[in-house]
Amino acid sequence: MKTLIVYAHPEPKSLNGSLKDLAVSTLDANGHEVRVSDLYAMNWKATADAQDYGDPSPLNVVLDSGRAFDAGTLTADVRAEQEKLLWADTIIFQFPLWWYTMPAILKGWVDRVFTYRFAYGVGEHSDTKYGERFGEGTLAGKRALLSVTTGGPESHYAARGINGPIDDLLFPIQHGILYYPGIEVLPPFVLYGVDRMTGEDYADVAKAWEQRLLTLESTEPIPFRRQNFGDYEIPSLHLKEGLEAAGRTGFGLHVRNCQV
């Protein structure tokens, strides 16, 4: 298995840094090929701008990114990350949950690397198909896992927790960023209350993380609904009536066989 780890934390000695290092050593020891994109160490440029696409004026990020992709003129750093994604079978995203989402540098990686004509804007658009996305696309056949740390306790991220359910907070990343270009998304590895974690706690955390890493290939992905395979009306892309569990609303509508 070929694994890309996209790592976003400014402190190498952080818990996130330790989890990244453990992932590298565990996968390597079990015969996997591993590459790491350490965004802070790379001094990753987090803003998409006209310089990325040859300084067009006026700038249209969507069209100009697609033009640059098709022409092979994207900047070298972006091309390198796209090549890593095409190389990988599995992508692990290691980051802390800051203000209910990924760090800005990681979002900037997505903004610049997931260009038009690469991660979106591909496939047939017709009366029966609305492009290749949500289960299809350039990155179909690959798998991804979010490894996320949070400061708050698990109860704060439960169904009735004040922060909202963790599945809802991660939905825009898992469904909107990763599943959109076709990546199958594994259930996340989430650590809660990490600000209160002790060295003794880390031994259990490390054991649990190693177990997840060693079962990446056998873990069932989140069963998100595929866009072009009968669950949605086209072109409205509304879920067809009667496919959801009784009373189910919100993000859970887009997961097959979702348990209420």
mmCIF file of C-alpha atoms in Angstrom:
data_model
loop_
_atom_site.group_PDB
_atom_site.id
_atom_site.type_symbol
_atom_site.label_atom_id
_atom_site.label_comp_id
_atom_site.label_asym_id
_atom_site.label_seq_id
_atom_site.Cartn_x
_atom_site.Cartn_y
_atom_site.Cartn_z
ATOM 1 C CA MET A 1 0.000 0.000 0.000
ATOM 2 C CA LYS A 2 1.229 3.492 -0.860
ATOM 3 C CA THR A 3 0.271 6.078 1.742
ATOM 4 C CA LEU A 4 0.519 9.862 1.659
ATOM 5 C CA ILE A 5 0.386 11.616 5.035
ATOM 6 C CA VAL A 6 -0.608 15.279 4.864
ATOM 7 C CA TYR A 7 0.438 16.724 8.204
ATOM 8 C CA ALA A 8 -0.544 20.155 9.528
ATOM 9 C CA HIS A 9 0.853 21.212 12.904
ATOM 10 C CA PRO A 10 3.512 23.848 13.582
ATOM 11 C CA GLU A 11 5.170 21.957 16.469
ATOM 12 C CA PRO A 12 7.128 18.788 15.615
ATOM 13 C CA LYS A 13 7.017 17.666 19.274
ATOM 14 C CA SER A 14 3.236 17.970 19.475
ATOM 15 C CA LEU A 15 0.840 15.048 19.846
ATOM 16 C CA ASN A 16 0.009 15.466 16.169
ATOM 17 C CA GLY A 17 3.710 15.234 15.372
ATOM 18 C CA SER A 18 4.011 12.046 17.413
ATOM 19 C CA LEU A 19 0.998 10.506 15.665
ATOM 20 C CA LYS A 20 2.478 11.386 12.292
ATOM 21 C CA ASP A 21 5.816 9.825 13.216
ATOM 22 C CA LEU A 22 4.098 6.717 14.570
ATOM 23 C CA ALA A 23 2.131 6.361 11.342
ATOM 24 C CA VAL A 24 5.318 6.550 9.289
ATOM 25 C CA SER A 25 7.163 3.979 11.400
ATOM 26 C CA THR A 26 4.201 1.599 11.691
ATOM 27 C CA LEU A 27 3.378 1.580 7.996
ATOM 28 C CA ASP A 28 7.028 1.381 6.976
ATOM 29 C CA ALA A 29 7.625 -1.571 9.306
ATOM 30 C CA ASN A 30 4.743 -3.393 7.648
ATOM 31 C CA GLY A 31 6.046 -3.017 4.131
ATOM 32 C CA HIS A 32 4.095 0.036 3.014
ATOM 33 C CA GLU A 33 5.517 2.921 1.004
ATOM 34 C CA VAL A 34 5.022 6.240 2.793
ATOM 35 C CA ARG A 35 5.422 9.862 1.748
ATOM 36 C CA VAL A 36 4.813 12.858 4.006
ATOM 37 C CA SER A 37 3.749 16.385 3.139
ATOM 38 C CA ASP A 38 4.690 18.340 6.286
ATOM 39 C CA LEU A 39 2.998 21.603 5.401
ATOM 40 C CA TYR A 40 4.634 23.821 8.021
ATOM 41 C CA ALA A 41 8.096 22.394 7.354
ATOM 42 C CA MET A 42 7.482 22.926 3.635
ATOM 43 C CA ASN A 43 6.479 26.544 4.327
ATOM 44 C CA TRP A 44 3.419 25.783 2.237
ATOM 45 C CA LYS A 45 1.857 28.799 0.542
ATOM 46 C CA ALA A 46 -1.730 28.719 1.756
ATOM 47 C CA THR A 47 -3.363 31.282 -0.536
ATOM 48 C CA ALA A 48 -4.523 30.619 -4.060
ATOM 49 C CA ASP A 49 -3.851 33.703 -6.172
ATOM 50 C CA ALA A 50 -3.055 34.851 -9.695
ATOM 51 C CA GLN A 51 0.610 33.874 -9.322
ATOM 52 C CA ASP A 52 -0.488 30.234 -9.210
ATOM 53 C CA TYR A 53 -1.855 30.489 -12.751
ATOM 54 C CA GLY A 54 0.529 32.811 -14.601
ATOM 55 C CA ASP A 55 -0.890 36.128 -13.358
ATOM 56 C CA PRO A 56 -4.078 36.315 -15.462
ATOM 57 C CA SER A 57 -6.106 39.524 -15.181
ATOM 58 C CA PRO A 58 -8.870 39.523 -14.209
ATOM 59 C CA LEU A 59 -8.414 36.325 -12.192
ATOM 60 C CA ASN A 60 -11.029 33.573 -12.380
ATOM 61 C CA VAL A 61 -9.728 30.956 -9.935
ATOM 62 C CA VAL A 62 -11.871 28.133 -11.285
ATOM 63 C CA LEU A 63 -11.259 28.616 -14.998
ATOM 64 C CA ASP A 64 -7.665 29.772 -14.678
ATOM 65 C CA SER A 65 -6.713 26.864 -12.413
ATOM 66 C CA GLY A 66 -8.248 24.461 -14.926
ATOM 67 C CA ARG A 67 -6.467 26.112 -17.820
ATOM 68 C CA ALA A 68 -3.139 25.892 -15.982
ATOM 69 C CA PHE A 69 -3.780 22.259 -15.078
ATOM 70 C CA ASP A 70 -4.603 21.313 -18.666
ATOM 71 C CA ALA A 71 -1.531 23.183 -19.931
ATOM 72 C CA GLY A 72 0.786 21.683 -17.327
ATOM 73 C CA THR A 73 1.719 25.141 -16.066
ATOM 74 C CA LEU A 74 0.600 24.934 -12.434
ATOM 75 C CA THR A 75 3.331 25.904 -9.997
ATOM 76 C CA ALA A 76 5.847 23.194 -9.123
ATOM 77 C CA ASP A 77 4.664 22.838 -5.520
ATOM 78 C CA VAL A 78 1.058 22.231 -6.584
ATOM 79 C CA ARG A 79 2.037 19.782 -9.333
ATOM 80 C CA ALA A 80 4.137 17.831 -6.825
ATOM 81 C CA GLU A 81 1.205 17.450 -4.432
ATOM 82 C CA GLN A 82 -1.149 16.377 -7.221
ATOM 83 C CA GLU A 83 1.391 13.763 -8.269
ATOM 84 C CA LYS A 84 1.560 12.483 -4.686
ATOM 85 C CA LEU A 85 -2.228 12.132 -4.632
ATOM 86 C CA LEU A 86 -2.207 10.190 -7.893
ATOM 87 C CA TRP A 87 0.592 7.972 -6.521
ATOM 88 C CA ALA A 88 -1.114 7.180 -3.206
ATOM 89 C CA ASP A 89 -3.598 4.414 -2.477
ATOM 90 C CA THR A 90 -4.435 5.965 0.902
ATOM 91 C CA ILE A 91 -4.196 9.496 2.234
ATOM 92 C CA ILE A 92 -3.991 10.247 5.964
ATOM 93 C CA PHE A 93 -4.699 13.788 7.098
ATOM 94 C CA GLN A 94 -3.153 14.525 10.503
ATOM 95 C CA PHE A 95 -4.265 17.787 12.114
ATOM 96 C CA PRO A 96 -5.773 19.451 15.181
ATOM 97 C CA LEU A 97 -9.357 20.709 15.052
ATOM 98 C CA TRP A 98 -9.009 24.494 15.301
ATOM 99 C CA TRP A 99 -12.155 26.624 15.443
ATOM 100 C CA TYR A 100 -14.235 23.652 14.328
ATOM 101 C CA THR A 101 -12.247 22.922 11.192
ATOM 102 C CA MET A 102 -8.800 22.172 9.778
ATOM 103 C CA PRO A 103 -5.887 24.609 10.217
ATOM 104 C CA ALA A 104 -5.732 27.346 7.591
ATOM 105 C CA ILE A 105 -2.541 25.952 6.064
ATOM 106 C CA LEU A 106 -4.293 22.636 5.355
ATOM 107 C CA LYS A 107 -7.329 24.362 3.879
ATOM 108 C CA GLY A 108 -4.891 26.323 1.722
ATOM 109 C CA TRP A 109 -3.362 23.049 0.574
ATOM 110 C CA VAL A 110 -6.824 21.925 -0.544
ATOM 111 C CA ASP A 111 -7.577 25.271 -2.221
ATOM 112 C CA ARG A 112 -4.409 25.149 -4.303
ATOM 113 C CA VAL A 113 -4.017 21.404 -4.962
ATOM 114 C CA PHE A 114 -7.651 20.459 -5.690
ATOM 115 C CA THR A 115 -7.798 22.499 -8.877
ATOM 116 C CA TYR A 116 -10.480 22.607 -11.516
ATOM 117 C CA ARG A 117 -10.021 19.811 -14.074
ATOM 118 C CA PHE A 118 -8.097 17.793 -11.478
ATOM 119 C CA ALA A 119 -10.358 17.395 -8.441
ATOM 120 C CA TYR A 120 -13.558 18.797 -9.923
ATOM 121 C CA GLY A 121 -15.065 19.848 -13.208
ATOM 122 C CA VAL A 122 -14.514 16.426 -14.778
ATOM 123 C CA GLY A 123 -16.831 13.991 -16.522
ATOM 124 C CA GLU A 124 -20.049 14.091 -18.486
ATOM 125 C CA HIS A 125 -22.796 16.608 -17.754
ATOM 126 C CA SER A 126 -26.135 15.476 -19.204
ATOM 127 C CA ASP A 127 -29.766 14.791 -18.318
ATOM 128 C CA THR A 128 -28.704 11.634 -16.470
ATOM 129 C CA LYS A 129 -25.270 12.501 -15.101
ATOM 130 C CA TYR A 130 -23.986 15.583 -13.310
ATOM 131 C CA GLY A 131 -20.258 15.243 -13.771
ATOM 132 C CA GLU A 132 -18.010 12.712 -12.086
ATOM 133 C CA ARG A 133 -18.110 13.546 -8.386
ATOM 134 C CA PHE A 134 -19.382 12.178 -5.054
ATOM 135 C CA GLY A 135 -18.237 8.623 -5.630
ATOM 136 C CA GLU A 136 -16.623 9.146 -9.015
ATOM 137 C CA GLY A 137 -13.815 11.362 -10.249
ATOM 138 C CA THR A 138 -10.081 11.683 -10.647
ATOM 139 C CA LEU A 139 -9.318 10.231 -7.209
ATOM 140 C CA ALA A 140 -11.852 7.366 -7.248
ATOM 141 C CA GLY A 141 -10.461 4.125 -5.882
ATOM 142 C CA LYS A 142 -8.366 5.839 -3.219
ATOM 143 C CA ARG A 143 -9.093 5.891 0.505
ATOM 144 C CA ALA A 144 -8.618 8.625 3.091
ATOM 145 C CA LEU A 145 -8.591 8.840 6.866
ATOM 146 C CA LEU A 146 -8.778 11.918 9.073
ATOM 147 C CA SER A 147 -6.691 11.676 12.245
ATOM 148 C CA VAL A 148 -7.901 14.588 14.347
ATOM 149 C CA THR A 149 -7.163 15.917 17.825
ATOM 150 C CA THR A 150 -9.556 18.099 19.825
ATOM 151 C CA GLY A 151 -9.178 20.035 23.047
ATOM 152 C CA GLY A 152 -12.688 19.395 24.343
ATOM 153 C CA PRO A 153 -13.939 16.181 25.935
ATOM 154 C CA GLU A 154 -15.874 13.645 23.885
ATOM 155 C CA SER A 155 -19.205 14.611 25.490
ATOM 156 C CA HIS A 156 -18.922 18.073 23.913
ATOM 157 C CA TYR A 157 -18.943 16.450 20.461
ATOM 158 C CA ALA A 158 -21.774 13.978 21.083
ATOM 159 C CA ALA A 159 -25.201 14.148 19.436
ATOM 160 C CA ARG A 160 -26.438 16.629 22.055
ATOM 161 C CA GLY A 161 -23.044 18.161 22.811
ATOM 162 C CA ILE A 162 -22.595 21.912 22.662
ATOM 163 C CA ASN A 163 -19.977 21.721 19.897
ATOM 164 C CA GLY A 164 -22.203 19.601 17.687
ATOM 165 C CA PRO A 165 -21.689 15.975 16.674
ATOM 166 C CA ILE A 166 -18.165 15.291 15.475
ATOM 167 C CA ASP A 167 -19.565 13.617 12.343
ATOM 168 C CA ASP A 168 -21.345 16.864 11.469
ATOM 169 C CA LEU A 169 -18.237 18.979 12.059
ATOM 170 C CA LEU A 170 -16.153 16.706 9.846
ATOM 171 C CA PHE A 171 -18.823 16.283 7.142
ATOM 172 C CA PRO A 172 -17.644 19.268 5.041
ATOM 173 C CA ILE A 173 -14.152 17.758 4.951
ATOM 174 C CA GLN A 174 -15.057 14.104 4.566
ATOM 175 C CA HIS A 175 -17.955 14.493 2.150
ATOM 176 C CA GLY A 176 -17.409 17.928 0.609
ATOM 177 C CA ILE A 177 -13.638 17.783 0.045
ATOM 178 C CA LEU A 178 -12.614 14.121 -0.029
ATOM 179 C CA TYR A 179 -15.640 12.210 -1.308
ATOM 180 C CA TYR A 180 -16.363 14.910 -3.913
ATOM 181 C CA PRO A 181 -13.456 13.867 -6.198
ATOM 182 C CA GLY A 182 -14.159 10.185 -5.554
ATOM 183 C CA ILE A 183 -12.077 9.268 -2.497
ATOM 184 C CA GLU A 184 -13.636 6.676 -0.193
ATOM 185 C CA VAL A 185 -13.505 8.029 3.368
ATOM 186 C CA LEU A 186 -12.816 5.798 6.352
ATOM 187 C CA PRO A 187 -14.347 6.562 9.764
ATOM 188 C CA PRO A 188 -12.114 9.160 11.433
ATOM 189 C CA PHE A 189 -9.643 8.575 14.239
ATOM 190 C CA VAL A 190 -10.502 11.269 16.786
ATOM 191 C CA LEU A 191 -8.744 11.989 20.065
ATOM 192 C CA TYR A 192 -10.654 14.112 22.558
ATOM 193 C CA GLY A 193 -9.457 16.222 25.472
ATOM 194 C CA VAL A 194 -5.855 16.105 24.330
ATOM 195 C CA ASP A 195 -4.869 19.174 26.381
ATOM 196 C CA ARG A 196 -5.360 17.021 29.481
ATOM 197 C CA MET A 197 -3.604 13.951 28.108
ATOM 198 C CA THR A 198 -0.675 12.567 30.081
ATOM 199 C CA GLY A 199 2.308 10.515 29.036
ATOM 200 C CA GLU A 200 0.622 7.461 30.506
ATOM 201 C CA ASP A 201 -2.441 8.108 28.354
ATOM 202 C CA TYR A 202 -0.286 8.193 25.234
ATOM 203 C CA ALA A 203 0.557 4.495 25.473
ATOM 204 C CA ASP A 204 -3.119 3.602 24.995
ATOM 205 C CA VAL A 205 -3.500 6.203 22.260
ATOM 206 C CA ALA A 206 -0.487 4.818 20.397
ATOM 207 C CA LYS A 207 -1.845 1.286 20.606
ATOM 208 C CA ALA A 208 -5.236 2.372 19.243
ATOM 209 C CA TRP A 209 -3.615 4.369 16.435
ATOM 210 C CA GLU A 210 -1.388 1.459 15.427
ATOM 211 C CA GLN A 211 -4.445 -0.788 15.249
ATOM 212 C CA ARG A 212 -6.239 1.662 12.961
ATOM 213 C CA LEU A 213 -3.175 1.921 10.738
ATOM 214 C CA LEU A 214 -2.852 -1.839 10.425
ATOM 215 C CA THR A 215 -6.510 -2.188 9.401
ATOM 216 C CA LEU A 216 -6.627 0.598 6.806
ATOM 217 C CA GLU A 217 -7.104 -1.830 3.939
ATOM 218 C CA SER A 218 -9.881 -3.827 5.628
ATOM 219 C CA THR A 219 -11.874 -0.995 7.234
ATOM 220 C CA GLU A 220 -15.217 -0.277 5.581
ATOM 221 C CA PRO A 221 -15.581 3.330 4.369
ATOM 222 C CA ILE A 222 -18.374 5.646 5.408
ATOM 223 C CA PRO A 223 -21.252 4.662 3.082
ATOM 224 C CA PHE A 224 -21.872 8.049 1.499
ATOM 225 C CA ARG A 225 -24.451 8.007 -1.274
ATOM 226 C CA ARG A 226 -23.093 8.110 -4.815
ATOM 227 C CA GLN A 227 -24.381 11.007 -6.890
ATOM 228 C CA ASN A 228 -25.082 9.379 -10.250
ATOM 229 C CA PHE A 229 -26.360 5.970 -9.164
ATOM 230 C CA GLY A 230 -30.062 6.543 -8.557
ATOM 231 C CA ASP A 231 -30.389 8.122 -5.107
ATOM 232 C CA TYR A 232 -30.623 11.727 -6.359
ATOM 233 C CA GLU A 233 -32.867 13.493 -8.809
ATOM 234 C CA ILE A 234 -30.870 15.089 -11.638
ATOM 235 C CA PRO A 235 -30.335 17.981 -12.165
ATOM 236 C CA SER A 236 -31.787 19.160 -8.818
ATOM 237 C CA LEU A 237 -29.553 16.721 -6.891
ATOM 238 C CA HIS A 238 -32.236 16.339 -4.228
ATOM 239 C CA LEU A 239 -32.318 12.984 -2.480
ATOM 240 C CA LYS A 240 -35.299 10.990 -3.713
ATOM 241 C CA GLU A 241 -38.178 10.695 -1.278
ATOM 242 C CA GLY A 242 -38.347 7.616 0.900
ATOM 243 C CA LEU A 243 -34.677 6.652 0.863
ATOM 244 C CA GLU A 244 -33.932 8.128 4.272
ATOM 245 C CA ALA A 245 -34.646 6.642 7.672
ATOM 246 C CA ALA A 246 -37.896 7.942 9.178
ATOM 247 C CA GLY A 247 -37.439 11.448 10.563
ATOM 248 C CA ARG A 248 -33.847 11.722 9.421
ATOM 249 C CA THR A 249 -32.649 15.162 8.259
ATOM 250 C CA GLY A 250 -29.396 17.021 7.815
ATOM 251 C CA PHE A 251 -26.056 15.568 6.810
ATOM 252 C CA GLY A 252 -27.164 12.057 7.725
ATOM 253 C CA LEU A 253 -29.448 12.001 4.681
ATOM 254 C CA HIS A 254 -26.387 11.519 2.508
ATOM 255 C CA VAL A 255 -25.188 8.363 4.261
ATOM 256 C CA ARG A 256 -26.755 5.082 3.139
ATOM 257 C CA ASN A 257 -28.460 2.961 5.797
ATOM 258 C CA CYS A 258 -27.832 5.651 8.390
ATOM 259 C CA GLN A 259 -28.866 4.572 11.866
ATOM 260 C CA VAL A 260 -31.063 7.039 13.725
#
